[in-house]
Each structure stands twice: as structure tokens, then as C-alpha cells.
Coordinates of C-alpha atoms in Angstrom, one line a residue:
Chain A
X61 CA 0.0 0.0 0.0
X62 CA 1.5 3.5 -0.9
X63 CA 2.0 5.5 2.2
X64 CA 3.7 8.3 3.3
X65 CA 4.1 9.2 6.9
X66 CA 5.9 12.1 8.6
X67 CA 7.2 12.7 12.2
X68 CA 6.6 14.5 14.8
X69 CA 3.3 15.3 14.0
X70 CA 3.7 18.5 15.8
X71 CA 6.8 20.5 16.6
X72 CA 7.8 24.0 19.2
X73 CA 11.1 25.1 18.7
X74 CA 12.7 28.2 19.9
X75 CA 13.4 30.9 17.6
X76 CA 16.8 30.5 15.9
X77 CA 17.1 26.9 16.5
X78 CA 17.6 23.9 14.2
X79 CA 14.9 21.2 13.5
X80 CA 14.6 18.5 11.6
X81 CA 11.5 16.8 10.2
X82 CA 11.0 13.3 9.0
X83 CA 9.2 11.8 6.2
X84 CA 9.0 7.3 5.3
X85 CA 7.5 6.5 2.4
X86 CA 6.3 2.9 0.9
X87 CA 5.5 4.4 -2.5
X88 CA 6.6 2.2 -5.4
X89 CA 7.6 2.8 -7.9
X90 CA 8.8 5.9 -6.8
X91 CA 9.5 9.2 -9.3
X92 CA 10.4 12.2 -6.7
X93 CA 9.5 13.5 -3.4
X94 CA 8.7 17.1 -2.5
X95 CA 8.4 19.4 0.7
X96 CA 5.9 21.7 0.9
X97 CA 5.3 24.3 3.5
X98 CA 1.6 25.1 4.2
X99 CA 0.4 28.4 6.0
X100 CA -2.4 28.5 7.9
X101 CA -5.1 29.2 6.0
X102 CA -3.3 29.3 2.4
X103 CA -2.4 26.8 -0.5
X104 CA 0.8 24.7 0.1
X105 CA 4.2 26.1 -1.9
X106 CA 6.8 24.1 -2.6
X107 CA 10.2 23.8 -1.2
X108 CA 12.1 21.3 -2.6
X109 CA 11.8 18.8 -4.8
X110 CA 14.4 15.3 -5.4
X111 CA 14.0 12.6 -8.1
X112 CA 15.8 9.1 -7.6
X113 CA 19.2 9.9 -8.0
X114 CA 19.0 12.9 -5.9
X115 CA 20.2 12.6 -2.1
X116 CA 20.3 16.4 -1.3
X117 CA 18.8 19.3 -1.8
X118 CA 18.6 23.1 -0.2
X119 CA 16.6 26.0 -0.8
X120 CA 18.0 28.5 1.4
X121 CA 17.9 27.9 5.1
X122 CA 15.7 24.4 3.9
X123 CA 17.8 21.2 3.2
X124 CA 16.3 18.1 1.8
X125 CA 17.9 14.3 2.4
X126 CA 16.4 11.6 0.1
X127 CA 17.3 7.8 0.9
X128 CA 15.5 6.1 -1.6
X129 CA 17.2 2.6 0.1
X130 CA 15.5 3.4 3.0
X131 CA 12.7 5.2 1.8
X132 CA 13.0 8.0 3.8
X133 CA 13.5 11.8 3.7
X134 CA 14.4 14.7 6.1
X135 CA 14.1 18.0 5.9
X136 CA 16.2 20.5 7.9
X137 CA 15.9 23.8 8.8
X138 CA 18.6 25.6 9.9
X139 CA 18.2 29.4 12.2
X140 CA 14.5 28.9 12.2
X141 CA 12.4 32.3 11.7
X142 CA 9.3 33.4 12.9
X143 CA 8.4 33.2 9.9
X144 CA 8.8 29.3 9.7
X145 CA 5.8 28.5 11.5
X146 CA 3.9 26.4 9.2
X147 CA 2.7 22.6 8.5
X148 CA 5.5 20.9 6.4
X149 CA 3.6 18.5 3.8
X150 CA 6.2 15.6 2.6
X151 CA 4.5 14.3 -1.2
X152 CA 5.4 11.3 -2.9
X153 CA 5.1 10.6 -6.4
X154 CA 5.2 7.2 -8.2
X155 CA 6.5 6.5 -11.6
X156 CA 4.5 7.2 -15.0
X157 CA 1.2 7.7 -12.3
X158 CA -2.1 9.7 -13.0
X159 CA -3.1 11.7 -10.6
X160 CA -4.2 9.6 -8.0
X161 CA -0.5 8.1 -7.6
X162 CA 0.4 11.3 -5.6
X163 CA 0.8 10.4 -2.0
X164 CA 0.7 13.0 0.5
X165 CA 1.6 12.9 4.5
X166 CA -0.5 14.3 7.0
X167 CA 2.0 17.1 7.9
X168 CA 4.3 18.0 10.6
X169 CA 2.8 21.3 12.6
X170 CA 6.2 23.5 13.3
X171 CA 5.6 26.5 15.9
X172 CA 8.3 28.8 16.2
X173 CA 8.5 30.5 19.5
X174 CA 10.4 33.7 20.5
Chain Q
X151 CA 4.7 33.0 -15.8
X152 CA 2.3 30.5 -14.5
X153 CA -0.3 31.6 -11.7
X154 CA -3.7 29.5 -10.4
X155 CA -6.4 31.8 -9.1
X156 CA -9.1 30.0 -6.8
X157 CA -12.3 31.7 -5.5
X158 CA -14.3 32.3 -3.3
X159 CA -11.5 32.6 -0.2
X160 CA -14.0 31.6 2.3
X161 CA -17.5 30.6 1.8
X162 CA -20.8 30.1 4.8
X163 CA -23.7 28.4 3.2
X164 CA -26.5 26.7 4.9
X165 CA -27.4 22.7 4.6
X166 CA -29.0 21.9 1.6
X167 CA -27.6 24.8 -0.5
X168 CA -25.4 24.9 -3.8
X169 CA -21.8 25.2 -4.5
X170 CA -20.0 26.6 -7.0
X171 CA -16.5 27.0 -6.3
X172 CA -14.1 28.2 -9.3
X173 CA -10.7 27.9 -10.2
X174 CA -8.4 29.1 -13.2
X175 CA -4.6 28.7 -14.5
X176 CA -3.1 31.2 -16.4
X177 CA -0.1 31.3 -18.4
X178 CA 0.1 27.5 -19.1
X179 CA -2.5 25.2 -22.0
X180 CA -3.5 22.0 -21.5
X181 CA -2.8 21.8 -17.6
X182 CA -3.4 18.4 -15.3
X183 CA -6.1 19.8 -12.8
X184 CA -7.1 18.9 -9.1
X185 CA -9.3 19.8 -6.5
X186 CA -8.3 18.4 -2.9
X187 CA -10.0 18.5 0.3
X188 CA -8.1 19.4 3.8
X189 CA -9.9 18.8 6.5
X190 CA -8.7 20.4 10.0
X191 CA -5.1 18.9 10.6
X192 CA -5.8 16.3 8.3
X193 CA -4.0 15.3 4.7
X194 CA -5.0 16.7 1.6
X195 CA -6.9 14.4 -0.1
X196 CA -7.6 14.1 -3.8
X197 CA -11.2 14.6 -4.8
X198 CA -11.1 15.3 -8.5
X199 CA -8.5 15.2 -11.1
X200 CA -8.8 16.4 -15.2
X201 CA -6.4 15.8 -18.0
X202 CA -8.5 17.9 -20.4
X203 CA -11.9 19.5 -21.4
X204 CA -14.9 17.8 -20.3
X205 CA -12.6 15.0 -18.7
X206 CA -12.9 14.6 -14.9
X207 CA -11.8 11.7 -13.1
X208 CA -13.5 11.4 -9.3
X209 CA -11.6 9.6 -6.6
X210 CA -13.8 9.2 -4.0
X211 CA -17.4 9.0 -3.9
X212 CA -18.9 11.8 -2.6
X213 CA -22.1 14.8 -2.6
X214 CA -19.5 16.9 -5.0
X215 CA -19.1 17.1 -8.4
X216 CA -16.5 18.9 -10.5
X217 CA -16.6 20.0 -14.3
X218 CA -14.1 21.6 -17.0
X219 CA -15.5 24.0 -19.4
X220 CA -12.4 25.2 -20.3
X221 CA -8.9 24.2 -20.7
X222 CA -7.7 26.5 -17.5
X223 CA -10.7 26.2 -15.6
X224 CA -12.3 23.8 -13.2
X225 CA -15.2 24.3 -11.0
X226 CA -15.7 21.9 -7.6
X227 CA -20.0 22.2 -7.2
X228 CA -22.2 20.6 -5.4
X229 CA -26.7 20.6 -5.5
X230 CA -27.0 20.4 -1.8
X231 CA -24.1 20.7 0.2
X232 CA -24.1 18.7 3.8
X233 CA -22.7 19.2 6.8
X234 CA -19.4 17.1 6.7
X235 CA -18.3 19.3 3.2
X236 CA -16.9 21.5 5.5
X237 CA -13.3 21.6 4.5
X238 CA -10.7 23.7 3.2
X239 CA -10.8 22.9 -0.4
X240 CA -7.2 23.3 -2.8
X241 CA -7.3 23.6 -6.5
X242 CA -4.1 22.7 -8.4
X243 CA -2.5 22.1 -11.8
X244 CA 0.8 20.3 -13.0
X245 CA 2.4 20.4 -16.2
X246 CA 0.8 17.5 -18.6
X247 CA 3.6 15.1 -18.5
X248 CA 4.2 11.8 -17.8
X249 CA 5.7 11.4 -14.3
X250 CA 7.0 14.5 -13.1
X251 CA 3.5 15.6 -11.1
X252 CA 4.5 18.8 -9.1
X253 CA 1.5 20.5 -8.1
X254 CA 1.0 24.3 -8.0
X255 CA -1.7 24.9 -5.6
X256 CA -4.2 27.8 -5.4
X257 CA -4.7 29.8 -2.3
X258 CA -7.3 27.6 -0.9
X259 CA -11.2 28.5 -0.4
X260 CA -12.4 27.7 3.5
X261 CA -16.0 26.3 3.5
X262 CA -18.5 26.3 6.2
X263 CA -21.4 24.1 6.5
X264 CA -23.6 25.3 9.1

């Protein structure tokens, strides 16, 4: 069955710290994975986004792991921001899919605190 | 460039009532397009998808319906709405092509079954 599951389900971190978030997937045959950060209240915008061969990616103070051995993908943020309050959505796409091959987690909730 | 515009932002309608809710893509032809539901700290889940005019693929049976008039345009309706179509409902597109699947999402529309 093609999952995706993320942990913690719910984060608080002090401002300027460092978090990472987790993301396992079961998804076969699998095409790319993608963060997403989600405001409350607004449509999700991507972050990153990693094919197969990719085990790294960063978009600015966001960096993306992929193990596709392992199935499993972090994504770490680095001098966290205010502004970086936010649900982080892992997606998971399979290979040559429609539509309905597009897996998504349920989220991690990040709060940033002062 | 590409942008998705999705309206209403928030909606309050009464059991029993219509829905219309409307979404376009500019700056792109012959766009994949989605409508998800979110419900409150929940996944999105997929509701409708369309790979071209009058072509709408449902996912999950349900008191909505969705239709494409127009190659950027895709409306999520329903005749008599219920209570439990309360949700926070995402439109989105992807390029047309096999396997890549990256979804640009709209800014969401809030519902409110009352």
C-alpha cells in the first residue's frame, strides 16, 4: 500500500534553533519526493523537490535528504524564523502515475516560538 | 509566468444549498487539474483530477461534483451541500507530463457548513 508518513506530528522550537523533520514512504515505484510548506489558511508552496538519483537538496535555510534505500527523507531547517511557522507536507510521487499516484503525508505542525 | 487563481476565499452556506466553487490557471494550456479537500489537521486528499476539457476523473465518492469547461478552468459544485463538506478545499495544476506531477496549488477556499 502507498504511504507516506511524517514525524513528529507537531513541533515547538525556539526561535533560531535547528529542526529536523521526517518523512517514510512505501511508495513504489517511486519518481520524486517534495516538501511543501503550508500556512495557515493558504495553499501549500513548494520547497524542494528530489528525483531518484537525488540525495540532497537546499533552498536556502531548507535542506532536503532523500534515501530512496531506506525510503525516507528529512528535511532540515537551519536558524528557524518566525516566519517558519507552518505545517510541512512531505508528497510522494510514483513513476508514470495519474493523478491519483500522488501520495501525501498528513504534515508536521512547526511552531516557532520567541 | 504560471499563476492558479481559486475563489471564493472563504464561503458560509447553509445545509442543503449549492456550490460553485471556481478555479483558473493562467499562463500554461493543457494543464493536469485537481481539487483536494483538507480537513482540520488532516492530509489533503484528492477529490477530482482532469487531463483535459470535459474530462474529470472522481476519486472518492462523494455529494460533490467537479466539471471543465475550459482548458484552465475547473469548478468543484455541489446541489445540496451537507454538513461534513466542511473543509478547506485546494485547486491545483501540474504540467501535462508523464511522471513529473509537481503541483502548483491555489490559495485555498475555507468552507463552512452550518
Amino acid at each position: 500500500k502507498n504511504q507516506v508518513e511524517q514525524s513528529p506530528q507537531s513541533l515547538i522550537i525556539l526561535e533560531g534553533k535547528n529542526c529536523t523533520l521526517q518523512c517514510n514512504y512505501t511508495v513504489s515505484p517511486f519518481s520524486n519526493l517534495r516538501w511543501y510548506k503550508q500556512d495557515t489558511g493558504r495553499g501549500p508552496v513548494s520547497l524542494t523537490i528530489m528525483t531518484f538519483s537525488e540525495n540532497t537538496k537546499s533552498n536556502g535555510r531548507y535542506t532536503a535528504t532523500l534515501d530512496a534505500d531506506t525510503k525516507q527523507s528529512s528535511l532540515h531547517i537551519t536558524a528557524s524564523q518566525l516566519s517558519d511557522s507552518a505545517s510541512y507536507i512531505c508528497v510522494v510521487s510514483a513513476r508514470y502515475s495519474s493523478a491519483s499516484k500522488i501520495i501525501f503525508g498528513s504534515g508536521t505542525r512547526l511552531s516557532i516560538r520567541p | 509566468s504560471q499563476t492558479i487563481h481559486q475563489w471564493p476565499a472563504t464561503l458560509v452556506q447553509p445545509v442543503g444549498s449549492p456550490l460553485s466553487l471556481e478555479c483558473t490557471v493562467e499562463g500554461t494550456s493543457n494543464p493536469n487539474l485537481y481539487w483536494y479537500r483538507q480537513a482540520a489537521g488532516r492530509g489533503l486528499q484528492l477529490l477530482f483530477y482532469s487531463v483535459g476539457i470535459g474530462q474529470i476523473s472522481s476519486e472518492v465518492p462523494q455529494n460533490l461534483s467537479a466539471s471543465r469547461p475550459q482548458d484552465r478552468q475547473f469548478i468543484l459544485s455541489s446541489k445540496k451541500l451537507l454538513l461534513s463538506d466542511s473543509g478547506f478545499y485546494l485547486c491545483a495544476w501540474s504540467i501535462r507530463k508523464s511522471g513529473a506531477n509537481v503541483l502548483t496549488f491555489g490559495a485555498g477556499s475555507r468552507l463552512t457548513v452550518l
